[in-house]
mmCIF file of N, CA and C and ligand atoms in Angstrom:
data_model
loop_
_atom_site.group_PDB
_atom_site.id
_atom_site.type_symbol
_atom_site.label_atom_id
_atom_site.label_comp_id
_atom_site.label_asym_id
_atom_site.label_seq_id
_atom_site.Cartn_x
_atom_site.Cartn_y
_atom_site.Cartn_z
ATOM 1 N N MET Z 207 110.376 89.031 118.405
ATOM 2 C CA MET Z 207 109.566 88.176 117.532
ATOM 3 C C MET Z 207 109.571 88.748 116.115
ATOM 4 N N THR Z 208 109.823 87.887 115.172
ATOM 5 C CA THR Z 208 109.788 88.320 113.777
ATOM 6 C C THR Z 208 108.406 88.087 113.190
ATOM 7 N N THR Z 209 108.084 88.874 112.210
ATOM 8 C CA THR Z 209 106.819 88.700 111.520
ATOM 9 C C THR Z 209 107.074 88.530 110.036
ATOM 10 N N LYS Z 210 106.508 87.481 109.501
ATOM 11 C CA LYS Z 210 106.547 87.291 108.051
ATOM 12 C C LYS Z 210 105.116 87.316 107.551
ATOM 13 N N THR Z 211 104.947 87.565 106.281
ATOM 14 C CA THR Z 211 103.602 87.530 105.740
ATOM 15 C C THR Z 211 103.516 86.477 104.638
ATOM 16 N N ALA Z 212 102.337 85.930 104.503
ATOM 17 C CA ALA Z 212 102.086 84.955 103.447
ATOM 18 C C ALA Z 212 100.734 85.269 102.822
ATOM 19 N N GLU Z 213 100.624 85.053 101.548
ATOM 20 C CA GLU Z 213 99.343 85.185 100.852
ATOM 21 C C GLU Z 213 98.941 83.784 100.409
ATOM 22 N N LEU Z 214 97.845 83.304 100.951
ATOM 23 C CA LEU Z 214 97.372 81.967 100.583
ATOM 24 C C LEU Z 214 96.179 82.112 99.656
ATOM 25 N N MET Z 215 96.200 81.389 98.554
ATOM 26 C CA MET Z 215 95.046 81.367 97.666
ATOM 27 C C MET Z 215 94.246 80.126 98.023
ATOM 28 N N VAL Z 216 93.031 80.336 98.500
ATOM 29 C CA VAL Z 216 92.247 79.214 98.991
ATOM 30 C C VAL Z 216 91.052 78.959 98.079
ATOM 31 N N GLU Z 217 91.019 77.754 97.549
ATOM 32 C CA GLU Z 217 89.941 77.349 96.660
ATOM 33 C C GLU Z 217 88.742 76.911 97.497
ATOM 34 N N GLY Z 218 87.550 77.319 97.097
ATOM 35 C CA GLY Z 218 86.356 76.835 97.768
ATOM 36 C C GLY Z 218 85.744 77.795 98.774
ATOM 37 N N ILE Z 219 86.394 78.925 98.996
ATOM 38 C CA ILE Z 219 85.804 79.936 99.884
ATOM 39 C C ILE Z 219 84.668 80.616 99.120
ATOM 40 N N SER Z 220 83.441 80.496 99.631
ATOM 41 C CA SER Z 220 82.344 81.064 98.861
ATOM 42 C C SER Z 220 81.413 81.970 99.653
ATOM 43 N N CYS Z 221 81.537 81.971 100.978
ATOM 44 C CA CYS Z 221 80.667 82.858 101.750
ATOM 45 C C CYS Z 221 81.325 83.211 103.079
ATOM 46 N N ASN Z 222 80.631 83.999 103.870
ATOM 47 C CA ASN Z 222 81.220 84.455 105.132
ATOM 48 C C ASN Z 222 81.437 83.329 106.127
ATOM 49 N N HIS Z 223 80.661 82.277 105.961
ATOM 50 C CA HIS Z 223 80.854 81.113 106.823
ATOM 51 C C HIS Z 223 82.228 80.495 106.554
ATOM 52 N N CYS Z 224 82.557 80.344 105.295
ATOM 53 C CA CYS Z 224 83.881 79.823 104.911
ATOM 54 C C CYS Z 224 84.980 80.729 105.450
ATOM 55 N N VAL Z 225 84.772 82.016 105.300
ATOM 56 C CA VAL Z 225 85.760 82.987 105.776
ATOM 57 C C VAL Z 225 86.019 82.771 107.260
ATOM 58 N N ALA Z 226 84.934 82.616 108.027
ATOM 59 C CA ALA Z 226 85.063 82.434 109.473
ATOM 60 C C ALA Z 226 85.789 81.130 109.808
ATOM 61 N N LEU Z 227 85.472 80.071 109.080
ATOM 62 C CA LEU Z 227 86.109 78.773 109.340
ATOM 63 C C LEU Z 227 87.614 78.823 109.085
ATOM 64 N N VAL Z 228 87.966 79.395 107.956
ATOM 65 C CA VAL Z 228 89.377 79.469 107.577
ATOM 66 C C VAL Z 228 90.145 80.363 108.555
ATOM 67 N N LYS Z 229 89.518 81.477 108.895
ATOM 68 C CA LYS Z 229 90.149 82.427 109.811
ATOM 69 C C LYS Z 229 90.395 81.754 111.161
ATOM 70 N N LYS Z 230 89.373 81.078 111.657
ATOM 71 C CA LYS Z 230 89.467 80.433 112.958
ATOM 72 C C LYS Z 230 90.533 79.333 112.951
ATOM 73 N N ALA Z 231 90.534 78.529 111.885
ATOM 74 C CA ALA Z 231 91.496 77.429 111.789
ATOM 75 C C ALA Z 231 92.925 77.954 111.844
ATOM 76 N N LEU Z 232 93.165 79.066 111.154
ATOM 77 C CA LEU Z 232 94.518 79.619 111.136
ATOM 78 C C LEU Z 232 94.864 80.273 112.465
ATOM 79 N N GLU Z 233 93.901 80.984 113.030
ATOM 80 C CA GLU Z 233 94.172 81.699 114.284
ATOM 81 C C GLU Z 233 94.441 80.754 115.452
ATOM 82 N N GLN Z 234 93.975 79.515 115.323
ATOM 83 C CA GLN Z 234 94.203 78.552 116.393
ATOM 84 C C GLN Z 234 95.641 78.043 116.433
ATOM 85 N N LEU Z 235 96.371 78.241 115.346
ATOM 86 C CA LEU Z 235 97.776 77.818 115.327
ATOM 87 C C LEU Z 235 98.593 78.819 116.144
ATOM 88 N N SER Z 236 99.568 78.299 116.891
ATOM 89 C CA SER Z 236 100.395 79.253 117.622
ATOM 90 C C SER Z 236 101.381 79.873 116.641
ATOM 91 N N GLY Z 237 101.660 81.139 116.834
ATOM 92 C CA GLY Z 237 102.578 81.841 115.949
ATOM 93 C C GLY Z 237 101.869 82.657 114.877
ATOM 94 N N ILE Z 238 100.556 82.507 114.801
ATOM 95 C CA ILE Z 238 99.787 83.311 113.849
ATOM 96 C C ILE Z 238 99.412 84.624 114.523
ATOM 97 N N GLN Z 239 99.781 85.714 113.893
ATOM 98 C CA GLN Z 239 99.541 87.020 114.516
ATOM 99 C C GLN Z 239 98.326 87.736 113.946
ATOM 100 N N ARG Z 240 98.061 87.496 112.683
ATOM 101 C CA ARG Z 240 96.960 88.215 112.054
ATOM 102 C C ARG Z 240 96.494 87.461 110.813
ATOM 103 N N VAL Z 241 95.193 87.388 110.643
ATOM 104 C CA VAL Z 241 94.634 86.716 109.470
ATOM 105 C C VAL Z 241 93.573 87.611 108.853
ATOM 106 N N GLU Z 242 93.686 87.862 107.581
ATOM 107 C CA GLU Z 242 92.650 88.624 106.889
ATOM 108 C C GLU Z 242 92.241 87.868 105.644
ATOM 109 N N VAL Z 243 90.941 87.664 105.501
ATOM 110 C CA VAL Z 243 90.459 86.903 104.359
ATOM 111 C C VAL Z 243 89.739 87.829 103.389
ATOM 112 N N ASP Z 244 90.164 87.785 102.151
ATOM 113 C CA ASP Z 244 89.485 88.528 101.095
ATOM 114 C C ASP Z 244 88.599 87.529 100.352
ATOM 115 N N LEU Z 245 87.306 87.611 100.646
ATOM 116 C CA LEU Z 245 86.361 86.628 100.114
ATOM 117 C C LEU Z 245 86.310 86.658 98.587
ATOM 118 N N LYS Z 246 86.240 87.858 98.021
ATOM 119 C CA LYS Z 246 86.130 87.974 96.559
ATOM 120 C C LYS Z 246 87.345 87.413 95.851
ATOM 121 N N ALA Z 247 88.512 87.736 96.385
ATOM 122 C CA ALA Z 247 89.758 87.297 95.741
ATOM 123 C C ALA Z 247 90.135 85.880 96.160
ATOM 124 N N LYS Z 248 89.428 85.336 97.169
ATOM 125 C CA LYS Z 248 89.752 84.026 97.757
ATOM 126 C C LYS Z 248 91.205 83.990 98.229
ATOM 127 N N ARG Z 249 91.616 85.125 98.765
ATOM 128 C CA ARG Z 249 92.998 85.243 99.188
ATOM 129 C C ARG Z 249 93.050 85.498 100.692
ATOM 130 N N VAL Z 250 93.974 84.796 101.338
ATOM 131 C CA VAL Z 250 94.111 84.943 102.779
ATOM 132 C C VAL Z 250 95.483 85.536 103.086
ATOM 133 N N HIS Z 251 95.455 86.652 103.762
ATOM 134 C CA HIS Z 251 96.693 87.315 104.155
ATOM 135 C C HIS Z 251 97.006 86.900 105.591
ATOM 136 N N VAL Z 252 98.185 86.359 105.787
ATOM 137 C CA VAL Z 252 98.561 85.879 107.115
ATOM 138 C C VAL Z 252 99.854 86.545 107.573
ATOM 139 N N GLU Z 253 99.865 87.010 108.797
ATOM 140 C CA GLU Z 253 101.102 87.486 109.405
ATOM 141 C C GLU Z 253 101.454 86.505 110.501
ATOM 142 N N TYR Z 254 102.698 86.030 110.480
ATOM 143 C CA TYR Z 254 103.060 84.958 111.397
ATOM 144 C C TYR Z 254 104.513 85.026 111.838
ATOM 145 N N ASP Z 255 104.799 84.312 112.897
ATOM 146 C CA ASP Z 255 106.155 84.199 113.407
ATOM 147 C C ASP Z 255 106.775 82.931 112.805
ATOM 148 N N PRO Z 256 107.752 83.094 111.921
ATOM 149 C CA PRO Z 256 108.314 81.928 111.231
ATOM 150 C C PRO Z 256 109.020 80.943 112.172
ATOM 151 N N ALA Z 257 109.335 81.380 113.378
ATOM 152 C CA ALA Z 257 109.965 80.469 114.338
ATOM 153 C C ALA Z 257 108.924 79.535 114.953
ATOM 154 N N ALA Z 258 107.652 79.908 114.868
ATOM 155 C CA ALA Z 258 106.603 79.145 115.540
ATOM 156 C C ALA Z 258 105.697 78.368 114.602
ATOM 157 N N VAL Z 259 105.568 78.829 113.367
ATOM 158 C CA VAL Z 259 104.614 78.186 112.472
ATOM 159 C C VAL Z 259 105.149 78.275 111.040
ATOM 160 N N ASN Z 260 104.827 77.288 110.237
ATOM 161 C CA ASN Z 260 105.306 77.332 108.855
ATOM 162 C C ASN Z 260 104.152 77.131 107.869
ATOM 163 N N TYR Z 261 104.512 77.255 106.619
ATOM 164 C CA TYR Z 261 103.507 77.169 105.563
ATOM 165 C C TYR Z 261 102.763 75.834 105.603
ATOM 166 N N GLU Z 262 103.496 74.755 105.849
ATOM 167 C CA GLU Z 262 102.874 73.429 105.868
ATOM 168 C C GLU Z 262 101.762 73.329 106.911
ATOM 169 N N SER Z 263 102.023 73.890 108.105
ATOM 170 C CA SER Z 263 101.002 73.860 109.167
ATOM 171 C C SER Z 263 99.780 74.666 108.772
ATOM 172 N N MET Z 264 100.009 75.807 108.125
ATOM 173 C CA MET Z 264 98.872 76.639 107.697
ATOM 174 C C MET Z 264 98.052 75.914 106.644
ATOM 175 N N LYS Z 265 98.772 75.299 105.706
ATOM 176 C CA LYS Z 265 98.109 74.561 104.634
ATOM 177 C C LYS Z 265 97.245 73.437 105.218
ATOM 178 N N LYS Z 266 97.813 72.720 106.169
ATOM 179 C CA LYS Z 266 97.114 71.615 106.803
ATOM 180 C C LYS Z 266 95.862 72.102 107.524
ATOM 181 N N ALA Z 267 95.993 73.193 108.256
ATOM 182 C CA ALA Z 267 94.873 73.745 109.023
ATOM 183 C C ALA Z 267 93.721 74.123 108.096
ATOM 184 N N VAL Z 268 94.069 74.730 106.964
ATOM 185 C CA VAL Z 268 93.036 75.144 106.008
ATOM 186 C C VAL Z 268 92.416 73.911 105.344
ATOM 187 N N GLU Z 269 93.260 72.970 104.984
ATOM 188 C CA GLU Z 269 92.761 71.781 104.292
ATOM 189 C C GLU Z 269 91.920 70.900 105.212
ATOM 190 N N ASN Z 270 92.208 70.937 106.507
ATOM 191 C CA ASN Z 270 91.392 70.192 107.466
ATOM 192 C C ASN Z 270 89.955 70.718 107.518
ATOM 193 N N GLN Z 271 89.766 71.951 107.087
ATOM 194 C CA GLN Z 271 88.415 72.526 107.060
ATOM 195 C C GLN Z 271 87.704 72.218 105.739
ATOM 196 N N GLY Z 272 88.414 71.547 104.845
ATOM 197 C CA GLY Z 272 87.781 71.149 103.586
ATOM 198 C C GLY Z 272 88.080 72.079 102.415
ATOM 199 N N TYR Z 273 89.048 72.986 102.590
ATOM 200 C CA TYR Z 273 89.411 73.881 101.497
ATOM 201 C C TYR Z 273 90.781 73.471 100.966
ATOM 202 N N ARG Z 274 91.078 73.976 99.793
ATOM 203 C CA ARG Z 274 92.339 73.590 99.173
ATOM 204 C C ARG Z 274 93.159 74.840 98.865
ATOM 205 N N LEU Z 275 94.439 74.747 99.127
ATOM 206 C CA LEU Z 275 95.314 75.857 98.772
ATOM 207 C C LEU Z 275 95.759 75.659 97.331
ATOM 208 N N VAL Z 276 95.717 76.731 96.569
ATOM 209 C CA VAL Z 276 96.168 76.630 95.171
ATOM 210 C C VAL Z 276 97.385 77.497 94.937
HETATM 211 CU CU1 LIG G 493 80.829 79.246 102.698
#
């Protein structure tokens, strides 16, 4: 299994509740290995298997929670 990393800048993350929602949404996708959210920087670090999941799916998962990727 290969691992790639992505840094997502997520607009609208403002508290730990948002962090939990975004983290959960991403972790529910198959192929996601690790998610770390930096609340202050509004940056989400994702480690994933590029054969199983892509940027579009991650973007969709985050946007379905009401946040926007910038
Ligand atoms: Cu919040």
